[in-house]
Amino acid sequence: MNSFDVSMLLSGQYHDWLVSGFALSIKLTLITLVIALPLALLVAVLRLAPLALLRAVGVVFVEAIRNVPLLAHMLFWYFGAPEVLPESLKAWLYERDVEAASAVIALVLYTAAYMSEDIRSGIRSIPKEQMEASRALGFSFLGAMRLVILPQALRVTVPPLIGQTLSLWKNTSIAMVIGVAELMYQAQQVESASFRGFESFAFATGAYLMISLVITGASAWYHHHHPVRSA
Amino acid sequence: MMSKRLMLLVTGALALVPLSSAHADQLQDIKKKGELVCGVLGTDEPFSFIQNPASRAIVGYDVDLCNAVAKSLGVKTTLKQLAVSARIPELQQGRVDLLAASLTHNKEREALIDFSLSTFITGQKVMVKKQSGITRLDQLAGKKVLTVKGSTMEQSIKKAVPTAVIVSFDNSPQAFLALQQGKGVAYVNDETSLIDDASKLGPVAKDYEILPQNLSTEHFALGLKKGESAFREQVNKVLRDLEASGEAEKLFTRWFGPATKMKFPNRPFKLETDKID
C-alpha cells in the first residue's frame, strides 16, 4: 500500500478516535483495579477462613471464573446476565453505557479471581506459627489477619499484583467484542474508515507497549526499593 | 482485494492476445449466431439461483431480464454460470455477451466495462422495533444505533445521523441480538440482510420494522463490453420498454414481492437511469 502516514496519527479525526480509545482503555484499567483489589483481598481471606462454608465460597468463586475464558465472561455479562433483570431496571440500564458497565464487571471478576490467588500465596508465605501465636495471644481470626498477617503478606504480594495489573491492561482489549470503544475497537474503526490499518495498529501497539513498560518499570522499582524480607 | 488483483492480471494478459477479428458490431453478431450468452451467478437468490435442484435450471430476476433482451433480438438465451471474480474478464474476453450477475455499478468498473440502466437499486437501511415509535432517520439523533464493525454501514449512519451513538459488534447476529434485547433502538445493515435476519425470527418478526430511507444506495446493472453502443442502446431500450409496459413491476413482484421470501412491500426504484452516486 501507500507509505506510512504519520500525520494522521498526530492530528485530525482519526487521531481523535485513537486517543479517545486509549483514554477509555486506561479508564477501564483504573476502575477495574480499584474495585478488583478489595474484592480479591476478601476472596483470599475467605479461602483461608476457619469456617468450611466460607472457604467453599472462595473456592467456587475462583475456580468458576478462572476456568472460563475472559471472552466468554464479556459476552455473558453483556448479552446474558442483564436479561434476567426486571424490565424497568433493564430499560434504565440499557439507556446508559451498558457496554462499558458489562466490560467492567467481567474484568473485575476475572482480575479479582487471579489477584486473590496471588494474595493467598502471599498470606501462606507467612509462617502459620504467626497466626497460631496471634490467636494464642487472644486476637480474633480477622484481628490477627489485619494486624499481623496481611501487613507482611501484602508486601510479598505487590510484585505479582503488578503482574496482574499488566494482564488487566492488555485484557481491556477484549471489551471490543461487546462494542466498547476502547483502543483496539478504535484502531479497527480507523482501519475500516481509512484503510490505514498499518498506522492505526502501530498506534495501538505503541500505546499498549508504552503503558505495559510503565507497569513493568513500577514492578522493578518496587522490587528494588522494597526487597522481600525473609520472615 | 485479491480478486481485483487477479482480475487485473487476467485482463492484462488478455490485452496481449490479438483479437482474431475486429468486431464490427456485437449486436449483429448475436443475431447471426442466434443466441445471447448471459453470464449469471446462479447462487444469489433471487437474482439468479437454482430453484429446483432436480432440474438444475437457473432462474431469477437477472435471468428474466436476460430473456427479455434475447426475446427482443429474436434469439435464444444461453446461460453461463460465472464466479463472482470471473464476471468482468469473461465479458471482456467475449465469452459472454451480457452480464446479469448481481453486478454492482461503480465508478472503478466504468473504466473496464459499460453498464445498462440500473436494474436493481438497494441500500443500507435501518431496522427498529415497532414499539419504539421511530419512523424517520432523524429520530435516531442521540440514540444508540447498533451495527457491524469494519463495515461501510458505520460511516453511512454517521453521515445520515451525526449525533447517533454507534455501537459496533463483530458480526451481524450479535448486533441483531443487541437490538432484540433493547441495547440500542436501531440496527443498520443492507436491506437484504435485514430482511433475512427478520425472517429468522418467525412470528416475532412483525414487531420489527425497516425504515424506508436508504443510508446509501447500491445500483445493480447489466454489464456490457466496452464500446458496443448499438447493443447497449438495444439493452436499454428493452429495459425502458419493460418499465413502460408494467412488465418491470411484475418481474419485481415475482421475485421480491410480498408473496416471496424477500417481502418487499413495493418497488423503491424504476428502470430509468444509469446514473450512480
Coordinates of C-alpha atoms in Angstrom, one line a residue:
Chain A
M1 CA 0.0 0.0 0.0
N2 CA 1.0 3.6 0.3
S3 CA 3.7 5.0 2.6
F4 CA 3.3 5.2 6.3
D5 CA 1.3 8.4 7.0
V6 CA 2.4 9.6 10.5
S7 CA 0.4 12.8 10.2
M8 CA -2.9 11.1 10.6
L9 CA -1.8 9.7 13.9
L10 CA -0.8 13.2 15.2
S11 CA -3.9 15.2 14.4
G12 CA -7.3 15.0 12.8
Q13 CA -10.4 12.8 13.2
Y14 CA -8.5 9.5 13.3
H15 CA -6.1 10.8 15.8
D16 CA -9.1 11.8 18.0
W17 CA -10.6 8.4 17.7
L18 CA -7.4 6.6 18.7
V19 CA -6.8 8.9 21.6
S20 CA -10.3 8.5 22.9
G21 CA -9.9 4.7 22.7
F22 CA -6.6 5.0 24.6
A23 CA -8.2 7.1 27.3
L24 CA -11.0 4.6 27.6
S25 CA -8.6 1.7 27.9
I26 CA -6.8 3.4 30.7
K27 CA -10.1 4.3 32.4
L28 CA -11.3 0.7 32.2
T29 CA -8.0 -0.5 33.8
L30 CA -8.1 2.0 36.7
I31 CA -11.8 1.5 37.5
T32 CA -11.3 -2.3 37.4
L33 CA -8.2 -2.1 39.6
V34 CA -9.9 0.0 42.3
I35 CA -12.8 -2.5 42.6
A36 CA -10.9 -5.7 42.0
L37 CA -8.2 -5.2 44.6
P38 CA -10.5 -5.2 47.7
L39 CA -12.6 -7.9 46.2
A40 CA -9.5 -10.1 45.7
L41 CA -8.4 -9.5 49.3
L42 CA -11.9 -10.5 50.5
V43 CA -11.8 -13.7 48.5
A44 CA -8.3 -14.6 49.6
V45 CA -9.3 -14.2 53.2
L46 CA -12.4 -16.3 52.6
R47 CA -10.3 -19.1 51.3
L48 CA -8.3 -19.2 54.5
A49 CA -11.2 -18.7 56.8
P50 CA -11.7 -21.1 59.7
L51 CA -15.3 -21.9 58.5
A52 CA -15.5 -24.6 55.8
L53 CA -18.5 -22.9 54.2
L54 CA -16.7 -19.7 53.7
R55 CA -13.7 -21.5 52.3
A56 CA -16.0 -23.2 49.8
V57 CA -17.5 -19.9 48.7
G58 CA -14.0 -18.7 47.9
V59 CA -13.0 -21.8 46.0
V60 CA -16.1 -21.8 43.9
F61 CA -15.6 -18.1 43.0
V62 CA -12.0 -18.6 42.0
E63 CA -12.4 -21.8 40.1
A64 CA -15.6 -20.8 38.3
I65 CA -14.0 -17.7 37.0
R66 CA -10.5 -18.8 36.2
N67 CA -11.7 -21.8 34.2
V68 CA -13.7 -19.7 31.7
P69 CA -12.1 -17.5 29.0
L70 CA -12.4 -13.8 29.5
L71 CA -14.1 -13.5 26.1
A72 CA -16.9 -15.8 27.4
H73 CA -17.2 -13.6 30.6
M74 CA -17.6 -10.5 28.4
L75 CA -20.3 -12.0 26.3
F76 CA -22.1 -13.4 29.3
W77 CA -22.1 -10.1 31.3
Y78 CA -23.3 -8.2 28.2
F79 CA -25.7 -10.4 26.4
G80 CA -26.7 -12.9 29.1
A81 CA -26.8 -11.6 32.7
P82 CA -28.7 -8.3 32.2
E83 CA -31.6 -10.2 30.6
V84 CA -32.7 -11.6 33.9
L85 CA -33.1 -8.2 35.5
P86 CA -36.7 -6.8 35.9
E87 CA -38.0 -4.9 32.9
S88 CA -37.8 -1.4 34.3
L89 CA -34.2 -1.8 35.6
K90 CA -33.2 -3.3 32.3
A91 CA -34.6 -0.3 30.4
W92 CA -32.8 2.1 32.7
L93 CA -29.5 0.3 32.3
Y94 CA -29.8 -0.1 28.5
E95 CA -30.2 3.6 28.1
R96 CA -26.8 4.1 29.8
D97 CA -23.4 2.8 28.9
V98 CA -24.3 -0.9 29.5
E99 CA -21.4 -1.9 27.2
A100 CA -18.7 -0.3 29.5
A101 CA -20.5 -1.4 32.6
S102 CA -20.6 -5.1 31.5
A103 CA -17.0 -4.9 30.5
V104 CA -16.0 -3.6 34.0
I105 CA -18.0 -6.3 35.7
A106 CA -16.3 -9.0 33.6
L107 CA -12.8 -7.5 34.1
V108 CA -13.3 -7.0 37.8
L109 CA -14.4 -10.6 38.4
Y110 CA -11.7 -12.0 36.2
T111 CA -8.9 -9.9 37.6
A112 CA -10.1 -10.4 41.2
A113 CA -10.0 -14.2 40.8
Y114 CA -6.4 -14.1 39.7
M115 CA -5.3 -11.5 42.2
S116 CA -7.0 -13.4 45.1
E117 CA -4.8 -16.3 44.3
D118 CA -1.7 -14.1 44.5
I119 CA -2.8 -12.6 47.8
R120 CA -3.5 -16.1 49.2
S121 CA 0.0 -17.2 48.2
G122 CA 1.4 -14.2 49.9
I123 CA -0.6 -15.0 53.1
R124 CA 0.6 -18.6 53.0
S125 CA 4.2 -17.5 52.8
I126 CA 3.9 -16.1 56.3
P127 CA 4.7 -19.0 58.7
K128 CA 1.5 -20.4 60.2
E129 CA 3.0 -20.2 63.6
Q130 CA 2.4 -16.4 63.5
M131 CA -1.3 -17.0 63.2
E132 CA -1.2 -19.5 65.9
A133 CA 0.8 -17.2 68.2
S134 CA -1.6 -14.3 67.5
R135 CA -4.6 -16.5 68.3
A136 CA -2.9 -17.7 71.5
L137 CA -2.4 -14.0 72.4
G138 CA -6.2 -13.5 72.2
F139 CA -6.5 -12.0 68.7
S140 CA -9.6 -13.0 66.7
F141 CA -9.0 -14.5 63.2
L142 CA -9.8 -11.2 61.5
G143 CA -7.8 -9.2 64.0
A144 CA -4.8 -11.5 63.5
M145 CA -5.2 -11.2 59.7
R146 CA -5.5 -7.4 59.8
L147 CA -2.7 -6.6 62.3
V148 CA -0.2 -9.4 61.9
I149 CA -0.5 -11.5 58.7
L150 CA -1.7 -9.1 56.0
P151 CA 0.8 -6.3 56.5
Q152 CA 3.6 -8.8 55.9
A153 CA 1.8 -10.8 53.2
L154 CA 0.8 -7.8 51.1
R155 CA 4.3 -6.7 50.8
V156 CA 5.3 -10.0 49.3
T157 CA 2.3 -9.8 47.0
V158 CA 2.9 -6.5 45.4
P159 CA 5.1 -7.8 42.5
P160 CA 2.7 -10.5 41.4
L161 CA -0.2 -7.9 41.7
I162 CA 1.6 -5.6 39.4
G163 CA 1.9 -8.5 37.0
Q164 CA -1.8 -9.0 37.2
T165 CA -2.3 -5.3 36.5
L166 CA -0.2 -5.7 33.4
S167 CA -2.5 -8.6 32.3
L168 CA -5.6 -6.4 33.1
W169 CA -4.2 -3.6 30.9
K170 CA -3.9 -6.0 28.0
N171 CA -7.2 -7.7 28.7
T172 CA -9.2 -4.5 28.3
S173 CA -8.8 -5.0 24.6
I174 CA -11.3 -7.9 24.8
A175 CA -14.0 -5.4 25.6
M176 CA -14.2 -4.5 22.0
V177 CA -16.3 -7.6 21.3
I178 CA -19.2 -6.1 23.2
G179 CA -18.9 -2.7 21.4
V180 CA -16.8 -0.9 24.0
A181 CA -15.0 1.8 22.1
E182 CA -11.6 1.1 23.7
L183 CA -8.2 1.3 21.9
M184 CA -8.5 -1.9 19.7
Y185 CA -12.0 -1.0 18.7
Q186 CA -11.0 2.4 17.6
A187 CA -7.9 1.1 15.8
Q188 CA -10.3 -1.2 13.8
Q189 CA -12.6 1.7 13.2
V190 CA -9.8 3.8 11.8
E191 CA -8.7 0.9 9.6
S192 CA -12.1 0.4 8.1
A193 CA -12.7 4.1 7.6
S194 CA -9.4 5.0 6.1
F195 CA -7.8 1.6 5.1
R196 CA -4.8 2.9 7.1
G197 CA -4.5 -0.3 9.1
F198 CA -0.8 -0.2 9.4
E199 CA -0.8 3.2 11.0
S200 CA -3.8 2.6 13.3
F201 CA -2.5 -0.7 14.7
A202 CA 1.0 0.8 15.0
F203 CA -0.6 3.4 17.3
A204 CA -2.4 0.8 19.3
T205 CA 0.7 -1.4 19.6
G206 CA 2.8 1.6 20.7
A207 CA 0.2 2.6 23.3
Y208 CA -0.1 -0.9 24.8
L209 CA 3.7 -1.3 24.8
M210 CA 4.2 2.1 26.4
I211 CA 1.8 1.5 29.3
S212 CA 3.0 -2.1 29.7
L213 CA 6.6 -0.9 30.1
V214 CA 5.5 1.7 32.7
I215 CA 3.8 -1.1 34.7
T216 CA 6.8 -3.3 34.4
G217 CA 9.0 -0.4 35.4
A218 CA 6.9 0.1 38.5
S219 CA 7.4 -3.6 39.4
A220 CA 11.1 -3.3 39.0
W221 CA 11.2 -0.1 41.1
Y222 CA 9.2 -1.7 43.9
H223 CA 11.4 -4.7 43.9
H224 CA 14.5 -2.6 44.2
H225 CA 13.2 -0.4 47.0
H226 CA 11.2 -3.0 48.9
P227 CA 13.0 -6.3 48.6
V228 CA 11.3 -9.3 50.1
R229 CA 12.5 -9.8 53.6
S230 CA 12.7 -13.3 54.9
A231 CA 10.1 -13.7 57.6
Chain B
M1 CA -8.5 -7.1 -3.0
M2 CA -7.2 -10.4 -4.1
S3 CA -9.9 -10.9 -6.7
K4 CA -9.4 -7.4 -8.0
R5 CA -5.7 -8.1 -8.5
L6 CA -6.4 -11.4 -10.2
M7 CA -8.9 -9.7 -12.4
L8 CA -6.3 -7.1 -13.4
L9 CA -3.8 -9.8 -14.1
V10 CA -6.2 -11.7 -16.3
T11 CA -7.3 -8.6 -18.2
G12 CA -3.7 -7.5 -18.6
A13 CA -2.8 -10.9 -20.1
L14 CA -5.7 -10.8 -22.5
A15 CA -4.7 -7.4 -23.8
L16 CA -1.7 -9.1 -25.2
V17 CA -3.7 -11.6 -27.2
P18 CA -4.7 -10.1 -30.5
L19 CA -8.4 -10.5 -31.3
S20 CA -8.9 -12.8 -34.3
S21 CA -11.4 -10.5 -36.0
A22 CA -12.3 -6.9 -35.2
H23 CA -15.9 -6.9 -34.0
A24 CA -17.8 -4.6 -36.3
D25 CA -20.9 -4.8 -34.1
Q26 CA -21.8 -7.2 -31.3
L27 CA -25.5 -6.7 -31.9
Q28 CA -25.2 -8.1 -35.4
D29 CA -23.0 -11.0 -34.2
I30 CA -25.6 -12.0 -31.6
K31 CA -28.3 -12.0 -34.2
K32 CA -26.2 -14.0 -36.6
K33 CA -25.3 -16.8 -34.1
G34 CA -28.9 -16.9 -32.9
E35 CA -28.1 -16.9 -29.2
L36 CA -27.5 -14.4 -26.4
V37 CA -25.0 -15.7 -23.9
C38 CA -25.7 -14.3 -20.5
G39 CA -23.3 -14.6 -17.6
V40 CA -25.1 -15.2 -14.3
L41 CA -24.1 -16.2 -10.8
G42 CA -26.6 -18.9 -10.2
T43 CA -26.0 -18.7 -6.5
D44 CA -27.6 -15.4 -5.5
E45 CA -31.3 -15.8 -4.7
P46 CA -33.5 -14.2 -6.1
F47 CA -31.3 -12.7 -8.7
S48 CA -30.1 -15.9 -10.3
F49 CA -30.3 -19.2 -8.5
I50 CA -31.3 -22.9 -8.8
Q51 CA -34.9 -23.1 -7.6
N52 CA -35.4 -26.8 -8.2
P53 CA -32.4 -29.0 -7.6
A54 CA -33.8 -31.8 -9.8
S55 CA -33.9 -29.7 -12.9
R56 CA -30.8 -27.6 -12.1
A57 CA -32.3 -24.8 -14.1
I58 CA -31.1 -21.3 -13.2
V59 CA -33.9 -18.8 -12.7
G60 CA -34.4 -15.4 -11.1
Y61 CA -34.7 -11.7 -11.7
D62 CA -31.4 -11.4 -13.6
V63 CA -32.4 -14.4 -15.8
D64 CA -35.7 -12.8 -16.7
L65 CA -34.0 -9.6 -17.7
C66 CA -31.7 -11.6 -19.9
N67 CA -34.6 -13.4 -21.5
A68 CA -36.3 -10.1 -22.3
V69 CA -33.2 -8.9 -24.1
A70 CA -32.9 -12.2 -26.0
K71 CA -36.6 -12.1 -27.0
S72 CA -36.3 -8.5 -28.3
L73 CA -33.5 -9.8 -30.6
G74 CA -35.4 -12.9 -31.7
V75 CA -32.6 -15.2 -30.3
K76 CA -32.5 -17.8 -27.6
T77 CA -30.9 -17.3 -24.2
T78 CA -27.9 -19.4 -23.2
L79 CA -26.9 -19.0 -19.5
K80 CA -23.4 -19.3 -18.4
Q81 CA -22.7 -19.6 -14.7
L82 CA -19.8 -17.5 -13.5
A83 CA -17.8 -17.0 -10.4
V84 CA -18.1 -13.5 -8.9
S85 CA -14.5 -12.6 -9.7
A86 CA -14.7 -14.1 -13.2
R87 CA -17.5 -11.8 -14.3
I88 CA -15.7 -8.9 -15.9
P89 CA -12.8 -11.0 -17.5
E90 CA -15.4 -13.3 -19.1
L91 CA -17.2 -10.4 -20.5
Q92 CA -14.1 -8.7 -21.8
Q93 CA -13.0 -11.9 -23.5
G94 CA -16.3 -12.1 -25.3
R95 CA -17.3 -15.5 -23.7
V96 CA -20.5 -13.9 -22.6
D97 CA -22.4 -11.2 -24.3
L98 CA -24.2 -9.7 -21.3
L99 CA -23.5 -9.9 -17.5
A100 CA -26.7 -10.4 -15.5
A101 CA -24.9 -11.3 -12.3
S102 CA -25.8 -9.2 -9.4
L103 CA -23.3 -6.7 -10.7
T104 CA -22.8 -3.5 -8.8
H105 CA -22.3 -0.5 -11.0
N106 CA -19.5 1.6 -9.6
K107 CA -17.0 4.2 -10.8
E108 CA -14.0 1.9 -10.7
R109 CA -15.6 -0.6 -13.0
E110 CA -16.7 2.0 -15.6
A111 CA -13.1 2.0 -16.8
L112 CA -13.4 -1.7 -17.7
I113 CA -16.9 -2.3 -19.0
D114 CA -20.1 -0.5 -19.8
F115 CA -23.3 -0.6 -17.8
S116 CA -27.0 -0.7 -18.7
L117 CA -29.6 1.3 -16.8
S118 CA -29.7 0.3 -13.2
T119 CA -31.8 -2.9 -12.9
F120 CA -32.0 -3.0 -9.1
I121 CA -31.3 -0.3 -6.5
T122 CA -31.0 -1.3 -2.9
G123 CA -29.3 0.2 0.1
Q124 CA -28.3 0.1 3.6
K125 CA -31.3 0.6 5.9
V126 CA -32.3 0.9 9.5
M127 CA -34.3 -1.7 11.4
V128 CA -36.2 -0.7 14.6
K129 CA -38.7 -2.2 16.9
K130 CA -42.2 -1.0 16.1
Q131 CA -42.9 -0.1 19.7
S132 CA -40.0 2.4 19.6
G133 CA -42.3 4.7 17.5
I134 CA -39.3 5.6 15.3
T135 CA -40.3 6.2 11.7
R136 CA -37.7 8.5 10.4
L137 CA -33.9 8.6 10.4
D138 CA -33.7 11.9 12.2
Q139 CA -35.4 10.4 15.2
L140 CA -32.3 8.5 15.8
A141 CA -30.4 11.6 16.9
G142 CA -28.6 11.0 20.2
K143 CA -29.8 7.4 20.4
K144 CA -27.8 4.2 20.4
V145 CA -27.5 2.6 17.0
L146 CA -26.1 -0.9 16.5
T147 CA -24.2 -2.2 13.5
V148 CA -21.3 -4.4 12.4
K149 CA -17.7 -3.4 12.8
G150 CA -15.5 -2.7 9.9
S151 CA -18.3 -2.1 7.5
T152 CA -19.3 0.9 5.4
M153 CA -22.5 0.9 7.5
E154 CA -20.9 2.8 10.4
Q155 CA -19.9 5.6 8.0
S156 CA -23.2 5.8 6.3
I157 CA -25.2 6.1 9.6
K158 CA -22.7 8.6 10.9
K159 CA -23.2 10.6 7.8
A160 CA -27.0 10.4 7.9
V161 CA -27.3 11.0 11.7
P162 CA -24.2 12.6 13.0
T163 CA -25.3 12.6 16.7
A164 CA -26.2 8.9 16.8
V165 CA -24.2 6.8 19.3
I166 CA -22.8 3.9 17.2
V167 CA -22.1 0.6 18.9
S168 CA -20.5 -2.0 16.6
F169 CA -20.1 -5.7 17.0
D170 CA -18.0 -8.4 15.4
N171 CA -20.8 -9.8 13.3
S172 CA -24.4 -9.2 12.4
P173 CA -26.1 -11.8 14.6
Q174 CA -24.6 -10.1 17.6
A175 CA -25.7 -6.7 16.5
F176 CA -29.2 -8.0 15.8
L177 CA -29.3 -9.8 19.2
A178 CA -28.4 -6.4 20.9
L179 CA -31.4 -4.8 19.0
Q180 CA -33.7 -7.6 20.2
Q181 CA -32.5 -7.1 23.8
G182 CA -33.1 -3.4 23.5
K183 CA -29.5 -2.4 23.9
G184 CA -30.0 0.1 21.1
V185 CA -33.0 1.5 19.2
A186 CA -31.9 0.7 15.7
Y187 CA -29.8 -1.8 13.7
V188 CA -28.2 -0.9 10.4
N189 CA -27.4 -3.3 7.7
D190 CA -28.0 -3.8 4.0
E191 CA -31.6 -4.3 3.2
T192 CA -31.4 -7.9 2.1
S193 CA -29.5 -8.9 5.3
L194 CA -32.1 -7.1 7.4
I195 CA -34.9 -9.0 5.7
D196 CA -33.1 -12.2 6.1
D197 CA -32.4 -11.6 9.8
A198 CA -36.0 -10.7 10.4
S199 CA -37.3 -13.8 8.6
K200 CA -35.3 -15.9 11.1
L201 CA -37.4 -14.5 13.9
G202 CA -40.5 -16.2 12.8
P203 CA -43.8 -14.8 14.1
V204 CA -42.0 -12.1 16.2
A205 CA -40.7 -10.5 13.0
K206 CA -43.9 -8.5 12.9
D207 CA -42.7 -6.4 15.9
Y208 CA -39.8 -5.1 13.8
E209 CA -39.8 -2.6 11.0
I210 CA -37.3 -1.4 8.4
L211 CA -37.3 2.4 7.8
P212 CA -37.9 3.3 4.2
Q213 CA -35.0 5.7 3.9
N214 CA -31.7 4.4 2.4
L215 CA -28.5 5.3 4.1
S216 CA -26.5 4.6 1.0
T217 CA -27.5 3.2 -2.3
E218 CA -26.1 0.4 -4.4
H219 CA -27.0 0.1 -8.1
F220 CA -27.1 -3.2 -9.8
A221 CA -26.9 -3.2 -13.6
L222 CA -26.3 -5.4 -16.6
G223 CA -22.7 -5.4 -17.8
L224 CA -21.7 -5.0 -21.4
K225 CA -18.5 -5.0 -23.3
K226 CA -17.0 -1.5 -23.6
G227 CA -17.8 0.5 -26.7
E228 CA -20.7 -1.6 -28.1
S229 CA -23.0 1.3 -28.3
A230 CA -25.7 -0.3 -30.6
F231 CA -26.0 -3.3 -28.3
R232 CA -26.1 -1.1 -25.2
E233 CA -28.8 1.0 -26.8
Q234 CA -30.8 -2.1 -27.5
V235 CA -30.5 -3.4 -24.0
N236 CA -31.5 0.0 -22.5
K237 CA -34.5 0.1 -24.9
V238 CA -35.6 -3.3 -23.7
L239 CA -35.3 -2.1 -20.1
R240 CA -37.3 1.1 -20.8
D241 CA -40.0 -0.9 -22.6
L242 CA -40.2 -3.3 -19.6
E243 CA -40.8 -0.2 -17.4
A244 CA -43.3 1.4 -19.7
S245 CA -45.3 -1.8 -20.2
G246 CA -45.5 -2.5 -16.5
E247 CA -43.6 -5.7 -17.0
A248 CA -40.7 -4.5 -14.8
E249 CA -43.2 -4.1 -11.9
K250 CA -44.4 -7.6 -12.5
L251 CA -40.9 -9.0 -12.6
F252 CA -40.1 -7.3 -9.3
T253 CA -43.2 -8.6 -7.6
R254 CA -42.5 -12.1 -8.9
W255 CA -39.0 -12.2 -7.3
F256 CA -39.1 -9.7 -4.5
G257 CA -42.8 -9.0 -3.8
P258 CA -45.0 -9.7 -0.8
A259 CA -45.5 -13.3 -1.8
T260 CA -41.8 -14.1 -1.8
K261 CA -39.2 -14.6 1.0
M262 CA -38.0 -11.0 0.3
K263 CA -41.4 -9.5 1.0
F264 CA -40.7 -6.0 -0.4
P265 CA -43.9 -4.1 0.0
N266 CA -43.2 -2.1 -3.1
R267 CA -40.5 -1.3 -5.7
P268 CA -38.3 1.6 -4.5
F269 CA -36.8 2.3 -7.9
K270 CA -37.6 2.3 -11.7
L271 CA -35.6 1.1 -14.7
E272 CA -34.8 4.6 -15.9
T273 CA -31.3 5.7 -15.1
D274 CA -27.7 4.7 -15.3
K275 CA -26.5 7.4 -13.0
I276 CA -24.8 6.3 -9.8
D277 CA -24.0 8.4 -6.7

